[in-house]
Amino acid sequence: MVTIKDIAKVAGVSHTTVSRALNDSPLIKPETKKKIAAIAESLHYVPNVNAKSLVNQKSYIIGLYFSHLSIGTSDSFLVEVIKGISDTLPSEYTLAVHELLQSDTFDEEPNRLDGAIVMSQSDRDDGFIAALSKKNIPIVVLNRQLQDATLMNVTSNDAQGVYQMMTYVLEQGFRKIAMIEGIASFGSARERRKGFMKAIQEKQLVCPKEYFVAGDYSLESGQLGAQQLLALPEPPEVIFCANDDMAIGAINACHQAGRKIPEEIGIIGFDDSSFSPYTYPPLTTIRKPVYEMSQLAATLLLQAFANQVVEQQHFFDTSLIIRQSL
Amino acid sequence: MVTIKDIAKVAGVSHTTVSRALNDSPLIKPETKKKIAAIAESLHYVPNVNAKSLVNQKSYIIGLYFSHLSIGTSDSFLVEVIKGISDTLPSEYTLAVHELLQSDTFDEEPNRLDGAIVMSQSDRDDGFIAALSKKNIPIVVLNRQLQDATLMNVTSNDAQGVYQMMTYVLEQGFRKIAMIEGIASFGSARERRKGFMKAIQEKQLVCPKEYFVAGDYSLESGQLGAQQLLALPEPPEVIFCANDDMAIGAINACHQAGRKIPEEIGIIGFDDSSFSPYTYPPLTTIRKPVYEMSQLAATLLLQAFANQVVEQQHFFDTSLIIRQSL
DNA sequence: GTGAAAGCGCTAACAG
DNA sequence: CTGTTAGCGCTTTCAC
């Protein structure tokens, strides 16, 4: 392993000078810098991140924690988040992906992160987030609105998006509207239901209880939920699914039952995932700018490292994507 | 920050003793260990990974490199790989996800990985893999068979899976069989074509040139490819798509064209991705055990760390998943 | 401008 | 069994 001392020996200077030169310190003559850079290059010198980290108290590692790598989070969502963050982070940073631990033993987690982004789905993550906060590193919580206004928080206005969509649906003249809901403990599920209810109530409509079926954001639960709705004596004209995965399951159920979409039944999703243009018929849905939100999360972290004062709360608007499933 | 010296002071021993006790050295009396563990606990001591790393020459970071985070790799594939690895790695390890750099400037990458898993799609990654090898860390290349037998390599027998599937298709009496191919430079695309051709040629069949259409593993290219095939004067009875995403696009194209699946046209995919049971009709496909392959990749790395001698080459069989799209 | 020396938190000879 | 000492590769006072 080539160290700065090796370079120093070749250059005939002290290792201190090498360190300064490599870090572009103003104390070093430009020519000395050039000479040292050339030697470092020729020796294929690679800095030892661990040594740097030890002395600088900085690891150059950003943690990304996911509520559930396995359930309730669709693959495309996770990938969008990873892309958004890694596209934004400068290359000296490493992105460490972890499944979020619900256990209380989090304190034992090593102290090696410069900052963390928590993709949180439910308030069951609050314990984890609180434990993380104690580490005194910048944290941004993505995807779920926090009570605690002292943490950086990037969320989207799910309720408003659903409200807009349902208003649009009502304007089209539909009245029998059902909803397949997300995981009850997830904030996103509550938000989406809120937007749904607001539009319904504004029109003074009453949806029968059977029109609200439980789901868990999985393809399967969408299929099951739709089967249940279609079997009703008075089935709905429109099914709003709290995410695209469930909408795909629901579309499948309609096809199996021989109901034509959108003629006999309309299906609406939420997320605008990569599959949604390729369902049959293409899915009408609500776009949530996950990539952009993740980019902002990374940017906020970077700004916090630079001690910049930043706005803590950030909202993204969702938008309607009208395709052919309604 | 609490260090071993702080613990030593409280315990009235040297910091060396603390270090040994915490590392469960046989040199330390059990009672001393217990006492020190208790003090560490009460002080909320957290080891400094950077200091440990520096002296042990071990970072506890595993790099996961992806050929293309953006194109040619479906989301579910990436997520399966991440899950497989992180479920296998002991918790003291950190999984760092990186997009694979095609640039030749890879040498500048810091030396901080204990090992790496490269999810490689094409031989264009060979330069990167070669550069990585120079770091003298264990590397396992996932997903693509290597020429270089000195590296650990975990692959699946894609050709054989496709061959089995096509043999099955031919046994059903189908003769007009088309293929939408993957990205030409990807090893997987070549393997899948190989299995396809083998079955065709064994039956002494000749597929017209128009039955081979180019694709790029994206949903869109599957849709486009299928449209092209359906527009042929003599369209095929069966379309084999080199991955599930393209199959989903192809199914969509068939619906748009009003062709009934499987009555008028059969569709076959490859991967058995999470969506494949929820297409309409459910997709007949070839399962590739990505999760298990990734677990093995992580296990191999761990064994290499422990200086165990391991088999370098590992093959996984694929299997047929017969659903209703054919 | 540059160098000598100290020290980040930890582990590992070596000595007792 | 335990402590003393040195050192991992780097940055940073403090002198010159």
XYZ file of C-alpha atoms (C1' of nucleotides) in Angstrom:
684
model
C 0.000 0.000 0.000
C 1.348 3.374 -1.041
C 1.136 6.003 1.705
C 1.899 9.686 1.831
C 5.206 8.799 3.454
C 6.250 6.892 0.361
C 5.435 9.905 -1.735
C 7.318 12.124 0.697
C 10.395 9.967 0.393
C 10.388 10.151 -3.394
C 9.669 13.858 -3.436
C 12.265 14.581 -0.797
C 9.803 16.422 1.426
C 8.004 15.604 4.651
C 4.781 13.640 4.701
C 3.118 16.734 6.100
C 3.864 18.618 2.933
C 2.464 15.779 0.901
C -0.723 15.778 2.917
C -1.133 19.500 2.444
C -0.308 19.382 -1.225
C -2.797 16.621 -1.885
C -5.451 18.555 -0.024
C -4.698 21.635 -2.078
C -3.667 23.713 0.909
C -2.841 27.361 0.146
C 0.324 26.941 2.176
C 2.022 24.945 -0.526
C 3.751 26.382 -3.612
C 1.966 25.544 -6.854
C 5.073 23.890 -8.259
C 5.479 21.690 -5.195
C 1.860 20.704 -5.509
C 2.293 19.768 -9.133
C 5.388 17.729 -8.435
C 3.715 15.838 -5.614
C 0.571 15.249 -7.614
C 2.672 13.762 -10.392
C 4.492 11.427 -8.010
C 1.252 10.357 -6.366
C -0.149 9.622 -9.789
C 2.857 7.588 -10.892
C 2.882 5.600 -7.659
C -0.869 4.947 -8.013
C -1.412 6.405 -4.618
C -4.886 5.893 -3.199
C -5.778 7.673 0.026
C -6.718 5.490 2.957
C -10.265 6.470 3.742
C -10.156 4.881 7.164
C -7.206 6.945 8.309
C -8.805 10.078 6.919
C -12.082 9.201 8.565
C -10.455 8.581 11.899
C -8.782 11.940 12.066
C -11.498 13.955 10.355
C -14.347 12.338 12.239
C -16.106 11.926 8.938
C -16.899 8.624 7.284
C -18.228 9.706 3.904
C -20.950 7.141 4.358
C -24.609 8.015 4.039
C -27.090 5.529 5.391
C -30.323 4.825 3.604
C -32.843 3.054 5.786
C -35.965 1.430 4.482
C -39.014 0.718 6.556
C -39.530 -2.637 4.943
C -37.307 -3.943 2.259
C -39.741 -6.748 1.879
C -43.295 -5.626 2.253
C -45.337 -2.551 1.588
C -42.685 -0.930 -0.544
C -42.734 -1.631 -4.230
C -39.514 -2.418 -6.012
C -39.671 0.500 -8.366
C -40.110 2.844 -5.436
C -36.961 1.597 -3.747
C -34.971 1.769 -6.952
C -36.117 5.313 -7.672
C -34.967 6.365 -4.228
C -31.581 4.735 -4.610
C -31.119 6.312 -8.021
C -32.168 9.755 -6.865
C -29.735 9.690 -3.979
C -26.776 8.155 -5.732
C -27.147 10.460 -8.701
C -26.980 13.413 -6.337
C -24.230 12.378 -3.958
C -20.673 13.313 -4.969
C -18.592 10.265 -5.734
C -16.532 10.415 -2.547
C -19.643 9.383 -0.681
C -20.768 5.843 -0.226
C -24.428 4.962 -0.009
C -25.125 2.222 2.516
C -28.512 0.576 2.124
C -30.011 -0.960 5.222
C -33.255 -2.451 6.207
C -34.709 -0.394 8.984
C -34.578 -2.111 12.328
C -37.720 -2.046 14.360
C -35.877 -3.463 17.338
C -34.927 -1.285 20.242
C -31.368 -2.504 20.123
C -30.550 0.158 17.606
C -28.180 1.874 20.007
C -25.701 -0.855 19.305
C -25.445 0.231 15.717
C -21.980 1.513 15.044
C -21.386 5.224 14.747
C -20.132 5.442 11.294
C -22.596 7.500 9.339
C -22.158 11.111 8.337
C -25.846 11.373 7.748
C -28.907 9.293 7.109
C -31.988 9.248 4.962
C -34.906 7.315 6.369
C -37.571 6.156 3.982
C -40.320 5.916 6.496
C -43.718 4.420 5.953
C -45.295 4.400 9.356
C -45.037 5.934 12.776
C -43.742 2.617 13.982
C -40.436 3.956 12.687
C -40.478 6.792 15.183
C -38.476 4.844 17.727
C -35.804 4.175 15.193
C -35.750 7.774 14.055
C -35.469 8.966 17.638
C -32.539 6.632 18.275
C -30.880 7.837 15.112
C -31.337 11.473 16.112
C -29.309 10.865 19.233
C -26.270 10.225 17.079
C -26.203 13.906 16.299
C -25.915 13.542 12.580
C -28.106 15.184 9.958
C -31.144 13.092 9.178
C -33.782 13.529 6.568
C -36.985 11.601 6.766
C -38.449 10.875 3.407
C -41.989 10.045 2.435
C -43.828 10.520 5.686
C -44.739 13.702 7.429
C -43.285 14.050 10.879
C -44.670 15.703 13.950
C -41.194 16.578 15.073
C -40.371 19.745 13.152
C -36.706 19.704 14.176
C -35.841 17.017 11.653
C -35.527 17.543 7.935
C -38.538 16.125 6.201
C -39.364 15.615 2.540
C -42.893 14.559 1.736
C -45.407 14.702 -1.028
C -48.885 15.955 -0.884
C -50.621 12.634 -1.397
C -53.953 13.773 -0.019
C -54.123 16.688 -2.412
C -53.280 14.489 -5.402
C -55.997 12.011 -4.550
C -58.429 14.837 -3.935
C -57.745 16.278 -7.378
C -58.117 12.903 -9.001
C -61.369 12.125 -7.262
C -62.721 15.550 -8.119
C -61.905 14.773 -11.726
C -63.657 11.422 -11.437
C -66.736 13.035 -9.958
C -66.771 15.641 -12.709
C -66.942 12.801 -15.200
C -70.221 11.893 -13.595
C -69.195 8.792 -11.683
C -70.829 8.296 -8.324
C -70.215 4.704 -7.244
C -66.607 4.875 -6.211
C -64.733 2.316 -4.156
C -61.280 2.334 -2.643
C -58.752 -0.381 -1.963
C -56.705 0.963 0.884
C -53.037 0.737 1.803
C -51.537 -0.654 4.975
C -53.533 0.969 7.751
C -50.514 1.841 9.869
C -48.797 3.661 7.002
C -49.097 7.410 6.883
C -49.393 7.293 3.105
C -52.485 5.118 3.392
C -54.135 7.594 5.729
C -53.237 10.558 3.533
C -54.658 8.933 0.445
C -57.843 8.043 2.214
C -58.094 11.611 3.463
C -57.931 13.029 -0.057
C -60.464 10.498 -1.198
C -62.902 11.342 1.579
C -62.550 15.058 1.094
C -63.650 14.882 -2.532
C -66.514 12.527 -1.707
C -67.773 14.642 1.149
C -67.571 17.873 -0.802
C -70.070 16.387 -3.206
C -72.137 15.273 -0.238
C -71.838 11.741 -1.451
C -72.004 8.738 0.807
C -70.014 5.655 -0.048
C -71.336 2.432 1.430
C -69.022 0.738 3.861
C -68.479 -2.213 1.547
C -66.818 0.156 -0.891
C -63.786 0.445 1.382
C -61.713 -2.678 1.316
C -58.456 -3.278 3.103
C -55.261 -3.824 1.150
C -51.580 -4.001 1.950
C -50.042 -2.372 -1.132
C -49.271 -5.768 -2.649
C -50.317 -6.959 -6.090
C -52.193 -9.800 -4.491
C -54.204 -7.654 -2.118
C -55.288 -5.524 -5.076
C -56.513 -8.550 -6.896
C -58.338 -9.898 -3.856
C -59.840 -6.523 -3.066
C -61.164 -6.051 -6.574
C -62.656 -9.544 -6.632
C -64.485 -8.702 -3.453
C -65.794 -5.419 -4.891
C -66.883 -6.971 -8.180
C -68.840 -9.623 -6.317
C -70.953 -7.011 -4.552
C -74.668 -6.896 -5.450
C -74.083 -3.324 -6.540
C -70.471 -3.154 -7.658
C -68.720 0.214 -8.017
C -68.125 2.006 -11.314
C -64.667 3.096 -10.284
C -62.039 1.541 -8.030
C -59.317 3.782 -6.654
C -56.334 1.735 -5.518
C -53.966 3.319 -3.011
C -50.968 2.326 -5.127
C -50.146 1.102 -8.618
C -49.236 -2.409 -7.562
C -52.692 -2.952 -6.154
C -54.173 -1.371 -9.272
C -52.346 -3.945 -11.378
C -53.799 -6.696 -9.232
C -57.229 -5.110 -9.565
C -56.947 -4.892 -13.356
C -56.118 -8.552 -13.400
C -59.192 -9.341 -11.328
C -61.393 -7.355 -13.727
C -60.043 -9.240 -16.711
C -60.647 -12.544 -14.988
C -64.191 -11.502 -14.188
C -64.688 -10.427 -17.780
C -65.344 -6.768 -16.900
C -64.150 -4.361 -19.545
C -61.929 -1.485 -18.449
C -62.823 1.379 -18.636
C -66.245 0.714 -20.186
C -67.641 -1.351 -17.344
C -65.283 -0.400 -14.586
C -62.649 2.258 -14.097
C -59.375 1.637 -12.264
C -57.117 4.286 -10.777
C -53.728 3.838 -9.162
C -51.224 5.907 -7.260
C -47.459 6.328 -7.853
C -47.066 6.365 -11.620
C -44.643 3.457 -11.384
C -42.735 2.315 -14.433
C -45.305 -0.367 -15.171
C -48.312 1.899 -15.216
C -48.090 2.892 -18.900
C -47.919 -0.791 -19.821
C -50.938 -2.227 -18.116
C -53.938 -2.959 -20.279
C -55.420 -0.517 -20.587
C -52.710 1.946 -19.527
C -53.269 3.025 -15.963
C -54.685 6.366 -14.933
C -52.771 7.263 -11.820
C -51.283 9.936 -9.609
C -47.639 10.699 -10.029
C -45.474 11.096 -6.990
C -42.053 12.559 -7.825
C -40.031 10.011 -5.883
C -36.822 10.539 -7.810
C -36.896 14.287 -7.312
C -37.801 13.900 -3.655
C -34.836 11.619 -3.118
C -32.531 14.011 -4.883
C -33.664 16.761 -2.578
C -33.124 14.544 0.447
C -29.519 13.995 -0.597
C -29.044 17.681 -1.325
C -30.369 18.615 2.095
C -27.903 16.282 3.730
C -25.050 17.799 1.764
C -26.145 21.282 2.748
C -26.317 20.272 6.358
C -22.751 18.954 6.138
C -21.732 22.343 4.831
C -23.515 23.945 7.780
C -25.912 25.745 5.544
C -29.176 26.701 7.138
C -31.989 25.049 5.276
C -35.717 24.884 5.362
C -36.676 21.784 7.332
C -39.981 20.928 5.721
C -40.358 20.250 2.026
C -43.497 19.331 0.142
C -43.791 18.053 -3.370
C -46.952 18.267 -5.341
C -48.348 15.186 -6.965
C -49.904 15.347 -10.424
C -52.622 13.583 -12.358
C -51.652 11.154 -15.073
C -54.696 10.488 -17.164
C -54.399 7.356 -19.260
C -57.064 4.927 -20.416
C -58.099 2.920 -17.398
C -60.764 5.478 -16.601
C -17.593 10.259 22.362
C -16.934 7.411 24.767
C -13.696 5.526 24.070
C -12.101 2.452 25.540
C -9.884 4.759 27.565
C -12.906 6.195 29.314
C -14.017 2.706 30.169
C -10.518 1.843 31.333
C -10.477 4.807 33.663
C -13.778 3.843 35.259
C -12.826 0.191 35.489
C -9.396 0.972 36.868
C -7.619 -1.081 34.223
C -5.628 -0.286 31.093
C -7.310 0.439 27.808
C -5.658 -2.679 26.414
C -7.548 -4.811 28.874
C -10.738 -3.123 27.845
C -10.015 -3.770 24.193
C -9.313 -7.409 24.885
C -12.344 -7.827 27.109
C -14.642 -6.287 24.553
C -13.230 -8.555 21.884
C -13.789 -11.550 24.116
C -10.123 -12.464 24.286
C -9.344 -15.700 26.168
C -6.627 -13.814 28.014
C -9.126 -11.973 30.172
C -10.800 -13.322 33.270
C -14.520 -13.849 32.840
C -15.314 -11.595 35.782
C -13.182 -8.788 34.378
C -14.974 -9.177 31.079
C -18.336 -8.945 32.751
C -17.385 -5.899 34.717
C -16.053 -4.133 31.641
C -19.042 -5.099 29.552
C -21.294 -3.608 32.219
C -19.371 -0.354 32.291
C -19.349 -0.137 28.506
C -23.072 -0.671 28.517
C -23.723 1.973 31.132
C -21.533 4.501 29.365
C -23.283 3.726 26.060
C -19.974 2.930 24.537
C -20.025 2.495 20.755
C -16.869 1.257 19.069
C -15.302 3.568 16.526
C -15.406 1.618 13.312
C -12.901 3.888 11.626
C -10.242 3.310 14.239
C -10.901 -0.413 14.140
C -10.775 -0.391 10.367
C -7.524 1.493 10.293
C -5.683 -0.912 12.496
C -7.358 -4.085 11.268
C -7.125 -3.174 7.614
C -10.743 -4.151 7.315
C -13.576 -1.810 6.517
C -16.603 -4.039 6.963
C -17.948 -2.560 3.773
C -19.066 -4.718 0.883
C -19.513 -3.018 -2.436
C -22.345 -3.942 -4.731
C -21.827 -2.704 -8.254
C -24.517 -2.648 -10.872
C -23.883 -2.582 -14.559
C -26.657 -0.130 -15.168
C -28.805 1.200 -12.443
C -30.896 2.810 -15.083
C -31.274 0.610 -18.116
C -31.415 -3.054 -18.903
C -31.885 -4.087 -15.300
C -35.400 -4.348 -14.026
C -36.263 -2.932 -10.653
C -37.334 -6.185 -9.131
C -34.055 -7.762 -10.154
C -32.044 -5.119 -8.364
C -34.181 -5.344 -5.269
C -33.917 -9.123 -5.136
C -30.149 -8.844 -5.277
C -30.011 -6.258 -2.519
C -32.306 -8.345 -0.363
C -30.390 -11.557 -0.929
C -27.121 -9.947 0.025
C -28.280 -7.916 2.975
C -30.205 -10.853 4.417
C -27.016 -12.915 4.304
C -24.432 -10.447 5.519
C -23.890 -10.272 9.286
C -24.996 -6.967 10.707
C -21.492 -5.609 11.267
C -21.194 -5.325 7.508
C -22.388 -2.411 5.495
C -23.657 -2.858 1.977
C -22.616 -0.026 -0.320
C -24.602 0.180 -3.528
C -22.871 1.786 -6.469
C -23.536 2.229 -10.102
C -20.799 0.514 -12.022
C -18.456 2.932 -13.692
C -17.607 2.255 -17.282
C -14.941 4.911 -17.200
C -11.287 3.991 -17.034
C -10.748 6.291 -14.109
C -11.766 3.578 -11.745
C -8.306 3.442 -10.191
C -9.151 6.610 -8.378
C -11.832 4.819 -6.423
C -10.856 4.708 -2.793
C -9.579 1.485 -1.322
C -12.146 0.897 1.266
C -13.932 -2.292 0.384
C -13.396 -5.651 2.025
C -14.972 -7.321 -0.928
C -17.226 -6.658 -3.853
C -20.096 -8.209 -5.706
C -20.445 -7.149 -9.297
C -23.800 -7.614 -10.959
C -22.512 -7.767 -14.459
C -24.579 -7.735 -17.599
C -22.075 -7.470 -20.386
C -18.435 -7.947 -21.190
C -18.138 -4.211 -21.317
C -17.789 -4.561 -17.564
C -14.583 -6.541 -17.938
C -12.415 -3.457 -17.677
C -14.064 -2.520 -14.443
C -13.769 -6.023 -13.073
C -10.091 -6.141 -14.004
C -9.447 -2.853 -12.229
C -11.287 -4.120 -9.194
C -9.266 -7.328 -9.144
C -6.099 -5.326 -8.761
C -7.282 -4.188 -5.356
C -6.642 -7.701 -4.113
C -9.969 -8.144 -2.440
C -12.373 -11.031 -2.905
C -14.748 -10.394 -5.750
C -17.724 -12.324 -6.923
C -19.223 -11.671 -10.288
C -22.895 -12.337 -10.395
C -25.152 -13.067 -13.317
C -22.686 -13.370 -16.155
C -20.292 -16.154 -16.917
C -16.678 -15.108 -16.944
C -13.801 -16.367 -19.022
C -11.447 -15.644 -16.192
C -11.738 -18.687 -13.953
C -9.740 -17.121 -11.134
C -12.641 -14.992 -9.977
C -15.629 -16.245 -8.074
C -18.595 -16.442 -10.363
C -22.263 -17.150 -9.721
C -24.441 -17.624 -12.758
C -27.604 -19.294 -13.822
C -28.117 -21.613 -16.665
C -30.295 -19.341 -18.752
C -29.701 -21.224 -21.996
C -30.847 -24.475 -20.484
C -33.982 -22.908 -19.029
C -34.957 -21.420 -22.349
C -34.159 -24.686 -24.085
C -36.484 -26.571 -21.740
C -39.213 -24.041 -22.207
C -38.973 -24.073 -25.970
C -38.925 -27.852 -26.004
C -42.132 -27.735 -24.000
C -43.609 -25.254 -26.470
C -42.680 -27.442 -29.403
C -44.182 -30.475 -27.702
C -47.436 -28.565 -27.514
C -47.356 -28.525 -31.282
C -46.457 -24.891 -31.879
C -44.162 -24.219 -34.790
C -44.308 -20.501 -35.551
C -42.240 -19.127 -32.732
C -40.760 -15.657 -32.527
C -38.352 -14.083 -30.095
C -37.932 -10.572 -28.775
C -34.296 -10.386 -27.789
C -32.442 -8.659 -24.990
C -29.679 -6.108 -25.282
C -27.274 -7.615 -27.786
C -24.165 -6.843 -25.776
C -25.509 -8.572 -22.678
C -24.355 -12.093 -21.996
C -27.818 -12.988 -20.766
C -29.316 -12.046 -24.119
C -26.889 -14.306 -25.924
C -27.502 -17.195 -23.543
C -31.233 -16.952 -23.916
C -30.970 -16.854 -27.667
C -28.679 -19.867 -27.547
C -31.218 -21.950 -25.632
C -33.921 -20.820 -28.023
C -31.919 -21.774 -31.110
C -30.922 -25.132 -29.699
C -34.523 -26.235 -29.266
C -35.498 -24.922 -32.683
C -32.627 -26.588 -34.440
C -33.135 -29.909 -32.704
C -36.552 -30.019 -34.292
C -34.955 -29.040 -37.579
C -37.200 -26.031 -37.657
C -36.346 -22.828 -39.430
C -37.585 -19.551 -38.057
C -37.838 -16.748 -40.568
C -35.562 -13.832 -39.928
C -38.495 -11.524 -39.203
C -39.283 -13.657 -36.181
C -36.234 -12.301 -34.366
C -36.776 -8.763 -33.254
C -34.402 -6.626 -31.245
C -35.327 -5.492 -27.766
C -33.549 -3.821 -24.873
C -35.206 -5.502 -21.887
C -37.513 -2.511 -21.398
C -41.290 -2.628 -21.218
C -41.476 -0.348 -24.197
C -39.250 -2.427 -26.431
C -41.414 -5.456 -25.692
C -44.499 -3.584 -26.736
C -42.868 -2.293 -29.916
C -41.430 -5.687 -30.754
C -44.754 -7.432 -30.381
C -46.517 -4.812 -32.497
C -43.978 -5.457 -35.199
C -44.481 -9.220 -34.997
C -48.270 -9.006 -35.005
C -48.171 -6.854 -38.109
C -46.344 -9.542 -40.049
C -48.233 -11.173 -42.955
C -47.762 -14.441 -41.162
C -47.576 -13.586 -37.465
C -46.132 -16.082 -34.969
C -48.213 -18.293 -32.690
C -45.865 -17.807 -29.785
C -43.606 -14.927 -28.747
C -40.755 -15.665 -26.384
C -39.561 -12.485 -24.697
C -36.055 -12.466 -23.246
C -37.346 -11.024 -19.969
C -40.602 -10.473 -18.129
C -40.641 -6.725 -18.589
C -40.674 -7.120 -22.350
C -43.314 -9.815 -22.005
C -45.518 -7.360 -20.142
C -45.055 -4.873 -22.966
C -45.860 -7.605 -25.479
C -49.019 -8.614 -23.634
C -50.108 -5.027 -23.744
C -49.517 -4.895 -27.499
C -51.601 -8.048 -28.005
C -54.502 -6.595 -26.049
C -54.327 -3.406 -28.052
C -54.351 -5.400 -31.244
C -57.291 -7.422 -29.984
C -55.427 -10.738 -30.046
C -56.526 -13.124 -27.350
C -53.846 -14.667 -25.154
C -53.269 -17.622 -25.198
C -55.928 -18.616 -27.735
C -54.589 -16.555 -30.619
C -51.078 -15.903 -29.436
C -48.896 -17.263 -26.655
C -46.489 -15.091 -24.664
C -43.535 -16.337 -22.654
C -41.222 -14.345 -20.428
C -38.041 -14.878 -18.489
C -37.240 -14.060 -14.821
C -40.431 -14.849 -12.936
C -40.516 -11.329 -11.591
C -43.015 -10.359 -8.939
C -45.428 -9.020 -11.547
C -45.588 -12.134 -13.642
C -48.411 -13.839 -11.709
C -50.490 -10.669 -12.071
C -50.434 -10.029 -15.767
C -53.537 -10.945 -17.707
C -53.387 -13.773 -18.321
C -50.733 -14.762 -15.775
C -47.366 -15.087 -17.459
C -45.711 -18.361 -18.333
C -42.047 -17.734 -17.690
C -38.685 -19.092 -16.639
C -37.659 -18.603 -13.066
C -34.160 -17.481 -12.310
C -33.330 -17.808 -8.604
C -31.888 -14.320 -8.210
C -32.394 -14.136 -4.477
C -30.643 -17.432 -3.852
C -27.844 -16.522 -6.222
C -27.264 -13.287 -4.371
C -27.259 -15.062 -1.046
C -24.598 -17.410 -2.335
C -22.549 -14.490 -3.619
C -22.544 -12.969 -0.144
C -21.734 -16.311 1.448
C -18.796 -16.815 -0.882
C -17.418 -13.439 0.065
C -17.735 -14.266 3.739
C -15.965 -17.582 3.208
C -13.183 -15.861 1.336
C -12.748 -13.463 4.256
C -12.379 -16.485 6.491
C -9.743 -17.851 4.089
C -11.835 -20.859 3.316
C -11.104 -22.501 0.025
C -14.201 -22.434 -2.098
C -15.345 -23.571 -5.469
C -15.012 -20.625 -7.832
C -17.758 -21.409 -10.313
C -21.381 -21.805 -9.307
C -24.334 -22.534 -11.514
C -27.981 -22.314 -10.653
C -30.627 -24.100 -12.592
C -33.587 -22.190 -13.879
C -37.045 -23.694 -13.814
C -40.239 -23.531 -15.840
C -43.193 -21.639 -14.453
C -46.223 -22.625 -16.449
C -49.091 -20.183 -16.075
C -51.804 -19.213 -18.530
C -50.174 -17.042 -21.173
C -49.352 -20.129 -23.198
C 6.569 27.551 2.725
C 7.929 23.596 5.097
C 8.922 20.169 8.877
C 8.687 17.875 13.636
C 5.731 16.082 16.716
C 1.438 14.893 18.577
C -2.727 12.484 18.331
C -7.471 10.506 16.250
C -9.299 5.274 18.735
C -7.973 1.109 18.353
C -5.072 -3.510 18.346
C -0.950 -6.211 19.056
C 3.673 -7.370 20.217
C 6.395 -7.747 24.293
C 7.283 -7.784 29.017
C 6.065 -8.875 33.324
C -3.869 -12.548 33.318
C -2.643 -7.495 32.742
C -0.028 -3.244 31.452
C 3.459 -0.640 28.531
C 4.550 0.766 24.263
C 4.307 1.313 19.521
C 1.976 2.095 15.394
C -2.055 1.818 11.605
C -2.218 6.531 7.746
C -3.613 10.730 8.111
C -4.250 15.885 9.649
C -2.971 19.653 12.444
C -0.868 22.569 15.792
C 3.408 24.860 16.563
C 8.029 26.049 15.374
C 11.353 27.582 12.139
